Amino acid sequence: MSFATNESPKGFSNDVLLVCVPTPPNETWIARLKVLHPELTVRWYNQPQTFPPAPLPEEVYEGVTMLLTLWPHPAESLPNVRYIQLLSAGADRWITHDLPQIAEWVIGTWLMVNHNFLGYAEQQKEQKWSRLSGMALDSPGLRMGILGYGAIGRQCARIGQALGMEVYAYTRSERSTPESRKDDSYFVTGTGDPDGLVPTKWFHGSTKEAVNDFLAQDLDFLVLALPLTEASTYILGREQFDILSKKKTFVCNIARGKHIDSDALLEALQQGKIRGAAIDVADPEPLPDGHPLFTAPNIFITPHVSWQTPHLLTRMQDIVEKNLDSLKEGKPLINVMNREHHY
């Protein structure tokens, strides 16, 4: 996620790019930037990955006008910042100022549940050879609904289609033309759905009624991949799980924990309204030890790790390079945050 705070003059003679990430400096990339933009000053700070993050020494911020980071920083420490590149897919932590690997997590949990991999793994630990009850469920002919058709949702759609699923897409704004369905954000070559050709049906809207209509489309698999905004907070509650109970939809949340009412999810699992759930995010987060969701039936939980990949920073560096070129030439940035809708 990127955003520029003001109109940018050409050239970077007065600019300092602060790279604040939990890794040692990438000297090769720093040297590359110096070749591409010799007037730009690059400052790298290896910030330990803790939650919440430890404050930085004030001298680190001196003269900073550009920032590549994961966590928010005090606004008063960055009075002259004009370009920020977030490592995160969402910008919710920055609003009140809070990628392909994620799609693989989504599809991995789908296959894990439908083929009972966890059950057989437990059986292997017990050194037993026997077939568990119930047939495996394969994907051809099933319907995947993606609530939030951004870069992550598009890669989920691409893999889901490859497995034989029909894909329905939901976006906040209407995408009624081929041009409007294209994705102008950054994507890794050979991934995603940049031209918006995968979905067989598109839905849109910002009201609860519009969301409910989408959820009522006999979805076998629902993926939440939308940004967290005021409108999308607790977008799934008891009413929505009642709608999903018709098809006993499997629910996967890799967006933000506050998209789902945890009490409603717990009830839906306990009462068998849905086939199951896989969540990489929770509300509250971190999920406290002993929380009843941990022992709910048919749920798989990971501690917000679906985004982790050794390639993340490399891809973000690529985005920074593209955006620096655009800033210098006065062209629009890519992956820009919508300040009205906060994504």
mmCIF file of C-alpha atoms in Angstrom:
data_model
loop_
_atom_site.group_PDB
_atom_site.id
_atom_site.type_symbol
_atom_site.label_atom_id
_atom_site.label_comp_id
_atom_site.label_asym_id
_atom_site.label_seq_id
_atom_site.Cartn_x
_atom_site.Cartn_y
_atom_site.Cartn_z
ATOM 1 C CA MET A 1 0.000 0.000 0.000
ATOM 2 C CA SER A 2 1.412 3.376 -1.062
ATOM 3 C CA PHE A 3 0.473 6.988 -0.631
ATOM 4 C CA ALA A 4 2.011 10.359 -1.384
ATOM 5 C CA THR A 5 1.167 13.215 0.960
ATOM 6 C CA ASN A 6 1.675 16.085 -1.442
ATOM 7 C CA GLU A 7 2.712 17.056 -4.945
ATOM 8 C CA SER A 8 6.285 15.954 -5.540
ATOM 9 C CA PRO A 9 8.970 18.098 -7.129
ATOM 10 C CA LYS A 10 11.187 16.410 -9.675
ATOM 11 C CA GLY A 11 14.466 15.112 -8.302
ATOM 12 C CA PHE A 12 15.415 13.865 -4.844
ATOM 13 C CA SER A 13 18.232 16.174 -3.776
ATOM 14 C CA ASN A 14 16.398 17.058 -0.557
ATOM 15 C CA ASP A 15 14.952 13.625 0.126
ATOM 16 C CA VAL A 16 15.810 10.979 2.705
ATOM 17 C CA LEU A 17 14.287 7.521 2.317
ATOM 18 C CA LEU A 18 13.998 5.714 5.651
ATOM 19 C CA VAL A 19 13.728 1.946 5.298
ATOM 20 C CA CYS A 20 12.412 0.696 8.635
ATOM 21 C CA VAL A 21 12.073 -3.096 8.505
ATOM 22 C CA PRO A 22 13.022 -6.066 10.722
ATOM 23 C CA THR A 23 15.998 -7.126 8.567
ATOM 24 C CA PRO A 24 19.625 -6.053 8.177
ATOM 25 C CA PRO A 25 20.401 -3.535 5.413
ATOM 26 C CA ASN A 26 20.278 -4.833 1.853
ATOM 27 C CA GLU A 27 23.479 -3.219 0.646
ATOM 28 C CA THR A 28 22.963 -4.446 -2.924
ATOM 29 C CA TRP A 29 19.600 -2.707 -3.192
ATOM 30 C CA ILE A 30 20.889 0.445 -1.507
ATOM 31 C CA ALA A 31 23.704 0.569 -4.060
ATOM 32 C CA ARG A 32 21.190 0.057 -6.872
ATOM 33 C CA LEU A 33 19.101 2.981 -5.639
ATOM 34 C CA LYS A 34 22.195 5.178 -5.515
ATOM 35 C CA VAL A 35 22.840 4.368 -9.169
ATOM 36 C CA LEU A 36 19.231 5.021 -10.158
ATOM 37 C CA HIS A 37 18.825 8.111 -7.973
ATOM 38 C CA PRO A 38 22.278 9.359 -6.896
ATOM 39 C CA GLU A 39 20.804 12.447 -5.196
ATOM 40 C CA LEU A 40 18.609 10.349 -2.867
ATOM 41 C CA THR A 41 19.801 9.603 0.676
ATOM 42 C CA VAL A 42 18.888 6.102 1.895
ATOM 43 C CA ARG A 43 18.787 5.374 5.635
ATOM 44 C CA TRP A 44 18.130 1.799 6.813
ATOM 45 C CA TYR A 45 16.963 0.978 10.341
ATOM 46 C CA ASN A 46 16.675 -2.665 11.415
ATOM 47 C CA GLN A 47 13.598 -2.461 13.665
ATOM 48 C CA PRO A 48 12.979 -5.603 15.759
ATOM 49 C CA GLN A 49 9.644 -7.231 14.979
ATOM 50 C CA THR A 50 7.762 -6.848 18.232
ATOM 51 C CA PHE A 51 4.144 -6.062 19.019
ATOM 52 C CA PRO A 52 3.703 -3.264 19.708
ATOM 53 C CA PRO A 53 6.883 -2.026 18.031
ATOM 54 C CA ALA A 54 9.487 -0.268 20.151
ATOM 55 C CA PRO A 55 9.839 3.487 19.508
ATOM 56 C CA LEU A 56 12.700 4.591 17.284
ATOM 57 C CA PRO A 57 15.381 7.060 18.373
ATOM 58 C CA GLU A 58 14.326 10.528 17.255
ATOM 59 C CA GLU A 59 17.548 11.037 15.287
ATOM 60 C CA VAL A 60 16.476 8.246 12.917
ATOM 61 C CA TYR A 61 13.694 10.515 11.637
ATOM 62 C CA GLU A 62 15.900 13.527 10.959
ATOM 63 C CA GLY A 63 15.203 14.886 7.476
ATOM 64 C CA VAL A 64 13.059 11.898 6.439
ATOM 65 C CA THR A 65 10.709 12.605 3.532
ATOM 66 C CA MET A 66 10.069 9.038 2.348
ATOM 67 C CA LEU A 67 9.345 5.906 4.322
ATOM 68 C CA LEU A 68 9.267 2.148 3.663
ATOM 69 C CA THR A 69 7.850 0.444 6.750
ATOM 70 C CA LEU A 70 5.432 -2.020 8.316
ATOM 71 C CA TRP A 71 4.301 -0.183 11.461
ATOM 72 C CA PRO A 72 2.937 3.363 11.879
ATOM 73 C CA HIS A 73 5.273 6.058 13.111
ATOM 74 C CA PRO A 74 4.470 9.200 15.127
ATOM 75 C CA ALA A 75 3.197 11.895 12.779
ATOM 76 C CA GLU A 76 5.060 14.576 14.732
ATOM 77 C CA SER A 77 8.344 12.782 13.952
ATOM 78 C CA LEU A 78 7.701 12.955 10.208
ATOM 79 C CA PRO A 79 6.573 16.526 9.492
ATOM 80 C CA ASN A 80 8.016 16.542 5.959
ATOM 81 C CA VAL A 81 7.166 13.043 4.772
ATOM 82 C CA ARG A 82 5.677 12.976 1.257
ATOM 83 C CA TYR A 83 5.752 9.307 0.257
ATOM 84 C CA ILE A 84 5.054 6.234 2.375
ATOM 85 C CA GLN A 85 5.253 2.610 1.219
ATOM 86 C CA LEU A 86 3.713 0.045 3.556
ATOM 87 C CA LEU A 87 4.833 -3.566 3.675
ATOM 88 C CA SER A 88 1.338 -4.549 4.770
ATOM 89 C CA ALA A 89 -1.492 -5.329 2.370
ATOM 90 C CA GLY A 90 -3.914 -3.215 4.423
ATOM 91 C CA ALA A 91 -3.688 0.344 5.691
ATOM 92 C CA ASP A 92 -6.045 0.128 8.661
ATOM 93 C CA ARG A 93 -3.280 0.777 11.206
ATOM 94 C CA TRP A 94 -2.545 4.079 9.463
ATOM 95 C CA ILE A 95 -6.105 5.334 9.098
ATOM 96 C CA THR A 96 -6.310 6.735 12.586
ATOM 97 C CA HIS A 97 -2.784 8.101 12.480
ATOM 98 C CA ASP A 98 -2.744 1.344 11.843
ATOM 99 C CA LEU A 99 -0.144 -11.315 -1.660
ATOM 100 C CA PRO A 100 0.583 -14.530 -3.513
ATOM 101 C CA GLN A 101 1.786 -16.331 -0.373
ATOM 102 C CA ILE A 102 -1.500 -15.439 1.335
ATOM 103 C CA ALA A 103 -3.477 -17.048 -1.478
ATOM 104 C CA GLU A 104 -1.455 -20.227 -1.028
ATOM 105 C CA TRP A 105 -2.394 -20.247 2.674
ATOM 106 C CA VAL A 106 -6.068 -19.856 1.708
ATOM 107 C CA ILE A 107 -6.037 -22.700 -0.798
ATOM 108 C CA GLY A 108 -3.875 -24.815 1.494
ATOM 109 C CA THR A 109 -6.456 -24.661 4.269
ATOM 110 C CA TRP A 110 -9.220 -25.451 1.771
ATOM 111 C CA LEU A 111 -7.432 -28.592 0.585
ATOM 112 C CA MET A 112 -6.456 -29.525 4.132
ATOM 113 C CA VAL A 113 -10.073 -29.535 5.284
ATOM 114 C CA ASN A 114 -11.586 -31.167 2.209
ATOM 115 C CA HIS A 115 -9.058 -34.008 2.229
ATOM 116 C CA ASN A 116 -8.920 -34.361 6.028
ATOM 117 C CA PHE A 117 -5.168 -33.916 6.168
ATOM 118 C CA LEU A 118 -5.245 -33.002 9.861
ATOM 119 C CA GLY A 119 -7.166 -36.144 10.724
ATOM 120 C CA TYR A 120 -4.744 -38.359 8.869
ATOM 121 C CA ALA A 121 -1.766 -36.530 10.404
ATOM 122 C CA GLU A 122 -3.121 -37.307 13.881
ATOM 123 C CA GLN A 123 -3.717 -40.906 12.865
ATOM 124 C CA GLN A 124 -0.137 -41.190 11.616
ATOM 125 C CA LYS A 125 1.133 -40.012 15.012
ATOM 126 C CA GLU A 126 -0.804 -42.921 16.526
ATOM 127 C CA GLN A 127 0.806 -45.259 13.952
ATOM 128 C CA LYS A 128 -2.559 -46.342 12.571
ATOM 129 C CA TRP A 129 -3.590 -47.208 9.015
ATOM 130 C CA SER A 130 -7.328 -46.839 8.461
ATOM 131 C CA ARG A 131 -9.702 -44.733 6.421
ATOM 132 C CA LEU A 132 -11.488 -41.941 8.209
ATOM 133 C CA SER A 133 -15.224 -41.621 7.739
ATOM 134 C CA GLY A 134 -16.519 -39.379 4.990
ATOM 135 C CA MET A 135 -15.390 -38.900 1.417
ATOM 136 C CA ALA A 136 -12.932 -36.225 0.362
ATOM 137 C CA LEU A 137 -14.528 -33.234 -1.347
ATOM 138 C CA ASP A 138 -12.897 -32.155 -4.586
ATOM 139 C CA SER A 139 -13.214 -28.651 -6.010
ATOM 140 C CA PRO A 140 -14.531 -28.864 -9.618
ATOM 141 C CA GLY A 141 -18.039 -27.479 -9.853
ATOM 142 C CA LEU A 142 -17.951 -25.737 -6.467
ATOM 143 C CA ARG A 143 -18.359 -21.986 -6.030
ATOM 144 C CA MET A 144 -15.821 -19.660 -4.440
ATOM 145 C CA GLY A 145 -16.957 -16.230 -3.292
ATOM 146 C CA ILE A 146 -14.313 -13.576 -2.720
ATOM 147 C CA LEU A 147 -15.338 -10.672 -0.533
ATOM 148 C CA GLY A 148 -12.856 -8.005 -1.573
ATOM 149 C CA TYR A 149 -11.412 -8.538 -5.061
ATOM 150 C CA GLY A 150 -8.012 -6.896 -4.685
ATOM 151 C CA ALA A 151 -4.567 -8.353 -5.350
ATOM 152 C CA ILE A 152 -4.910 -11.148 -2.765
ATOM 153 C CA GLY A 153 -8.452 -12.004 -3.786
ATOM 154 C CA ARG A 154 -7.447 -12.158 -7.442
ATOM 155 C CA GLN A 155 -4.684 -14.668 -6.759
ATOM 156 C CA CYS A 156 -7.109 -16.786 -4.706
ATOM 157 C CA ALA A 157 -9.462 -16.641 -7.686
ATOM 158 C CA ARG A 158 -6.742 -17.707 -10.107
ATOM 159 C CA ILE A 159 -5.874 -20.783 -8.049
ATOM 160 C CA GLY A 160 -9.515 -21.560 -7.310
ATOM 161 C CA GLN A 161 -10.317 -21.483 -11.009
ATOM 162 C CA ALA A 162 -7.367 -23.793 -11.688
ATOM 163 C CA LEU A 163 -8.926 -26.248 -9.224
ATOM 164 C CA GLY A 164 -12.171 -26.119 -11.184
ATOM 165 C CA MET A 165 -14.174 -23.734 -9.010
ATOM 166 C CA GLU A 166 -16.517 -21.057 -10.270
ATOM 167 C CA VAL A 167 -15.583 -17.662 -8.838
ATOM 168 C CA TYR A 168 -17.911 -14.851 -7.733
ATOM 169 C CA ALA A 169 -16.311 -11.484 -6.900
ATOM 170 C CA TYR A 170 -17.507 -8.729 -4.585
ATOM 171 C CA THR A 171 -16.179 -5.174 -4.645
ATOM 172 C CA ARG A 172 -17.281 -1.998 -2.938
ATOM 173 C CA SER A 173 -17.632 -0.084 -6.208
ATOM 174 C CA GLU A 174 -19.377 -1.306 -9.326
ATOM 175 C CA ARG A 175 -17.149 -2.969 -11.926
ATOM 176 C CA SER A 176 -19.543 -3.232 -14.865
ATOM 177 C CA THR A 177 -17.085 -2.752 -17.738
ATOM 178 C CA PRO A 178 -14.020 -4.733 -18.811
ATOM 179 C CA GLU A 179 -11.841 -1.684 -18.190
ATOM 180 C CA SER A 180 -13.149 -1.165 -14.648
ATOM 181 C CA ARG A 181 -12.422 -4.804 -13.808
ATOM 182 C CA LYS A 182 -8.715 -4.466 -14.505
ATOM 183 C CA ASP A 183 -6.237 -4.271 -11.620
ATOM 184 C CA ASP A 184 -3.788 -1.364 -11.701
ATOM 185 C CA SER A 185 -1.919 -2.397 -8.554
ATOM 186 C CA TYR A 186 1.382 -4.258 -8.314
ATOM 187 C CA PHE A 187 1.314 -7.985 -8.971
ATOM 188 C CA VAL A 188 3.951 -10.655 -9.451
ATOM 189 C CA THR A 189 4.190 -11.761 -13.069
ATOM 190 C CA GLY A 190 2.129 -14.884 -13.697
ATOM 191 C CA THR A 191 -0.117 -14.377 -10.671
ATOM 192 C CA GLY A 192 -3.509 -12.890 -9.959
ATOM 193 C CA ASP A 193 -6.211 -11.794 -12.355
ATOM 194 C CA PRO A 194 -4.964 -8.443 -13.703
ATOM 195 C CA ASP A 195 -7.666 -8.196 -16.374
ATOM 196 C CA GLY A 196 -10.536 -9.326 -14.143
ATOM 197 C CA LEU A 197 -11.436 -12.263 -16.368
ATOM 198 C CA VAL A 198 -11.769 -15.028 -13.756
ATOM 199 C CA PRO A 199 -15.098 -14.224 -12.032
ATOM 200 C CA THR A 200 -18.217 -15.468 -13.753
ATOM 201 C CA LYS A 201 -20.298 -12.999 -11.779
ATOM 202 C CA TRP A 202 -19.586 -9.681 -10.077
ATOM 203 C CA PHE A 203 -21.356 -8.101 -7.101
ATOM 204 C CA HIS A 204 -20.871 -4.712 -5.499
ATOM 205 C CA GLY A 205 -22.167 -2.361 -2.837
ATOM 206 C CA SER A 206 -21.462 -0.822 0.536
ATOM 207 C CA THR A 207 -24.671 -1.803 2.322
ATOM 208 C CA LYS A 208 -25.459 -4.790 4.505
ATOM 209 C CA GLU A 209 -28.192 -5.756 2.045
ATOM 210 C CA ALA A 210 -25.704 -5.898 -0.829
ATOM 211 C CA VAL A 211 -23.318 -8.056 1.198
ATOM 212 C CA ASN A 212 -26.147 -10.369 2.268
ATOM 213 C CA ASP A 213 -27.217 -10.795 -1.341
ATOM 214 C CA PHE A 214 -23.678 -11.871 -2.231
ATOM 215 C CA LEU A 215 -23.511 -14.308 0.681
ATOM 216 C CA ALA A 216 -26.800 -15.858 -0.445
ATOM 217 C CA GLN A 217 -25.312 -17.055 -3.755
ATOM 218 C CA ASP A 218 -24.854 -20.686 -2.640
ATOM 219 C CA LEU A 219 -21.160 -20.243 -1.894
ATOM 220 C CA ASP A 220 -19.199 -23.366 -1.009
ATOM 221 C CA PHE A 221 -16.112 -21.377 -0.071
ATOM 222 C CA LEU A 222 -16.021 -17.765 1.168
ATOM 223 C CA VAL A 223 -12.740 -15.852 1.294
ATOM 224 C CA LEU A 224 -12.528 -12.548 3.181
ATOM 225 C CA ALA A 225 -9.844 -10.434 1.520
ATOM 226 C CA LEU A 226 -11.191 -6.923 1.999
ATOM 227 C CA PRO A 227 -9.684 -3.942 3.845
ATOM 228 C CA LEU A 228 -10.809 -3.098 7.351
ATOM 229 C CA THR A 229 -12.847 0.095 7.328
ATOM 230 C CA GLU A 230 -15.702 1.415 9.415
ATOM 231 C CA ALA A 231 -18.140 -0.078 6.893
ATOM 232 C CA SER A 232 -16.501 -3.523 6.827
ATOM 233 C CA THR A 233 -16.073 -3.939 10.596
ATOM 234 C CA TYR A 234 -17.961 -7.081 11.707
ATOM 235 C CA ILE A 235 -19.231 -7.615 8.192
ATOM 236 C CA LEU A 236 -19.931 -11.218 9.228
ATOM 237 C CA GLY A 237 -22.210 -11.632 12.233
ATOM 238 C CA ARG A 238 -25.053 -13.911 13.275
ATOM 239 C CA GLU A 239 -27.316 -12.770 10.446
ATOM 240 C CA GLN A 240 -24.657 -13.472 7.851
ATOM 241 C CA PHE A 241 -23.792 -16.896 9.268
ATOM 242 C CA ASP A 242 -27.496 -17.760 9.122
ATOM 243 C CA ILE A 243 -27.390 -16.949 5.404
ATOM 244 C CA LEU A 244 -24.260 -19.050 4.895
ATOM 245 C CA SER A 245 -25.848 -21.967 6.761
ATOM 246 C CA LYS A 246 -27.982 -22.759 3.707
ATOM 247 C CA LYS A 247 -24.917 -24.155 1.917
ATOM 248 C CA LYS A 248 -22.793 -24.732 5.039
ATOM 249 C CA THR A 249 -20.125 -22.517 3.547
ATOM 250 C CA PHE A 250 -16.479 -22.909 4.526
ATOM 251 C CA VAL A 251 -15.184 -19.489 5.680
ATOM 252 C CA CYS A 252 -11.593 -18.301 5.364
ATOM 253 C CA ASN A 253 -10.402 -14.974 6.792
ATOM 254 C CA ILE A 254 -6.962 -13.662 5.886
ATOM 255 C CA ALA A 255 -7.901 -9.969 6.079
ATOM 256 C CA ARG A 256 -8.490 -8.584 9.587
ATOM 257 C CA GLY A 257 -9.929 -10.161 12.708
ATOM 258 C CA LYS A 258 -12.550 -7.448 13.172
ATOM 259 C CA HIS A 259 -14.277 -8.494 9.951
ATOM 260 C CA ILE A 260 -15.899 -11.330 11.905
ATOM 261 C CA ASP A 261 -17.855 -11.246 15.141
ATOM 262 C CA SER A 262 -15.967 -13.899 17.125
ATOM 263 C CA ASP A 263 -18.998 -14.862 19.229
ATOM 264 C CA ALA A 264 -21.084 -15.331 16.092
ATOM 265 C CA LEU A 265 -18.331 -17.429 14.498
ATOM 266 C CA LEU A 266 -18.090 -19.590 17.601
ATOM 267 C CA GLU A 267 -21.848 -20.188 17.586
ATOM 268 C CA ALA A 268 -21.847 -20.968 13.860
ATOM 269 C CA LEU A 269 -19.154 -23.601 14.379
ATOM 270 C CA GLN A 270 -20.724 -25.106 17.479
ATOM 271 C CA GLN A 271 -24.159 -25.289 15.862
ATOM 272 C CA GLY A 272 -22.855 -26.615 12.554
ATOM 273 C CA LYS A 273 -24.113 -23.659 10.533
ATOM 274 C CA ILE A 274 -20.938 -23.630 8.484
ATOM 275 C CA ARG A 275 -18.697 -26.472 7.335
ATOM 276 C CA GLY A 276 -15.712 -24.965 9.054
ATOM 277 C CA ALA A 277 -13.403 -21.971 9.171
ATOM 278 C CA ALA A 278 -9.755 -21.101 8.705
ATOM 279 C CA ILE A 279 -8.576 -17.838 10.248
ATOM 280 C CA ASP A 280 -5.149 -16.238 10.181
ATOM 281 C CA VAL A 281 -6.480 -13.193 12.012
ATOM 282 C CA ALA A 282 -8.699 -12.876 15.081
ATOM 283 C CA ASP A 283 -10.658 -10.528 17.281
ATOM 284 C CA PRO A 284 -9.108 -9.890 19.705
ATOM 285 C CA GLU A 285 -5.613 -10.294 18.301
ATOM 286 C CA PRO A 286 -3.521 -11.905 19.603
ATOM 287 C CA LEU A 287 -6.208 -14.427 20.511
ATOM 288 C CA PRO A 288 -5.814 -14.967 24.275
ATOM 289 C CA ASP A 289 -4.661 -18.351 25.548
ATOM 290 C CA GLY A 290 -7.671 -20.490 26.365
ATOM 291 C CA HIS A 291 -10.057 -18.594 24.081
ATOM 292 C CA PRO A 292 -13.011 -20.867 23.161
ATOM 293 C CA LEU A 293 -12.307 -20.508 19.434
ATOM 294 C CA PHE A 294 -9.191 -22.647 19.873
ATOM 295 C CA THR A 295 -11.317 -25.663 20.785
ATOM 296 C CA ALA A 296 -14.289 -24.942 18.525
ATOM 297 C CA PRO A 297 -15.134 -27.720 16.059
ATOM 298 C CA ASN A 298 -13.802 -27.573 12.502
ATOM 299 C CA ILE A 299 -11.613 -24.507 12.842
ATOM 300 C CA PHE A 300 -7.979 -23.997 11.863
ATOM 301 C CA ILE A 301 -6.134 -21.042 13.402
ATOM 302 C CA THR A 302 -2.725 -19.534 12.674
ATOM 303 C CA PRO A 303 -1.228 -16.427 14.370
ATOM 304 C CA HIS A 304 -1.284 -13.925 11.471
ATOM 305 C CA VAL A 305 1.473 -15.618 9.484
ATOM 306 C CA SER A 306 -0.096 -16.150 6.038
ATOM 307 C CA TRP A 307 1.716 -13.076 4.688
ATOM 308 C CA GLN A 308 5.192 -14.254 5.643
ATOM 309 C CA THR A 309 7.569 -14.990 2.787
ATOM 310 C CA PRO A 310 11.293 -14.396 2.209
ATOM 311 C CA HIS A 311 10.310 -12.579 -0.999
ATOM 312 C CA LEU A 312 8.138 -9.889 0.639
ATOM 313 C CA LEU A 313 10.794 -7.223 1.089
ATOM 314 C CA THR A 314 12.203 -7.838 -2.405
ATOM 315 C CA ARG A 315 8.764 -7.257 -3.910
ATOM 316 C CA MET A 316 8.272 -4.116 -1.847
ATOM 317 C CA GLN A 317 11.646 -2.820 -3.001
ATOM 318 C CA ASP A 318 10.465 -3.318 -6.576
ATOM 319 C CA ILE A 319 7.345 -1.239 -5.831
ATOM 320 C CA VAL A 320 9.483 1.490 -4.251
ATOM 321 C CA GLU A 321 11.666 1.641 -7.373
ATOM 322 C CA LYS A 322 8.624 1.948 -9.639
ATOM 323 C CA ASN A 323 7.110 4.653 -7.438
ATOM 324 C CA LEU A 324 10.359 6.609 -7.170
ATOM 325 C CA ASP A 325 10.492 6.682 -10.967
ATOM 326 C CA SER A 326 6.878 7.880 -11.030
ATOM 327 C CA LEU A 327 7.534 10.561 -8.410
ATOM 328 C CA LYS A 328 10.509 11.850 -10.351
ATOM 329 C CA GLU A 329 8.512 11.986 -13.584
ATOM 330 C CA GLY A 330 5.358 13.371 -11.989
ATOM 331 C CA LYS A 331 3.324 10.255 -12.837
ATOM 332 C CA PRO A 332 0.702 8.493 -10.657
ATOM 333 C CA LEU A 333 1.940 5.961 -8.095
ATOM 334 C CA ILE A 334 0.873 2.323 -7.967
ATOM 335 C CA ASN A 335 -0.864 0.675 -4.975
ATOM 336 C CA VAL A 336 -2.115 4.055 -3.781
ATOM 337 C CA MET A 337 -4.406 4.186 -0.763
ATOM 338 C CA ASN A 338 -7.911 5.498 -1.368
ATOM 339 C CA ARG A 339 -8.169 8.202 1.302
ATOM 340 C CA GLU A 340 -11.948 8.295 1.170
ATOM 341 C CA HIS A 341 -12.522 4.569 1.646
ATOM 342 C CA HIS A 342 -9.216 3.784 3.457
ATOM 343 C CA TYR A 343 -7.846 0.996 1.236
#
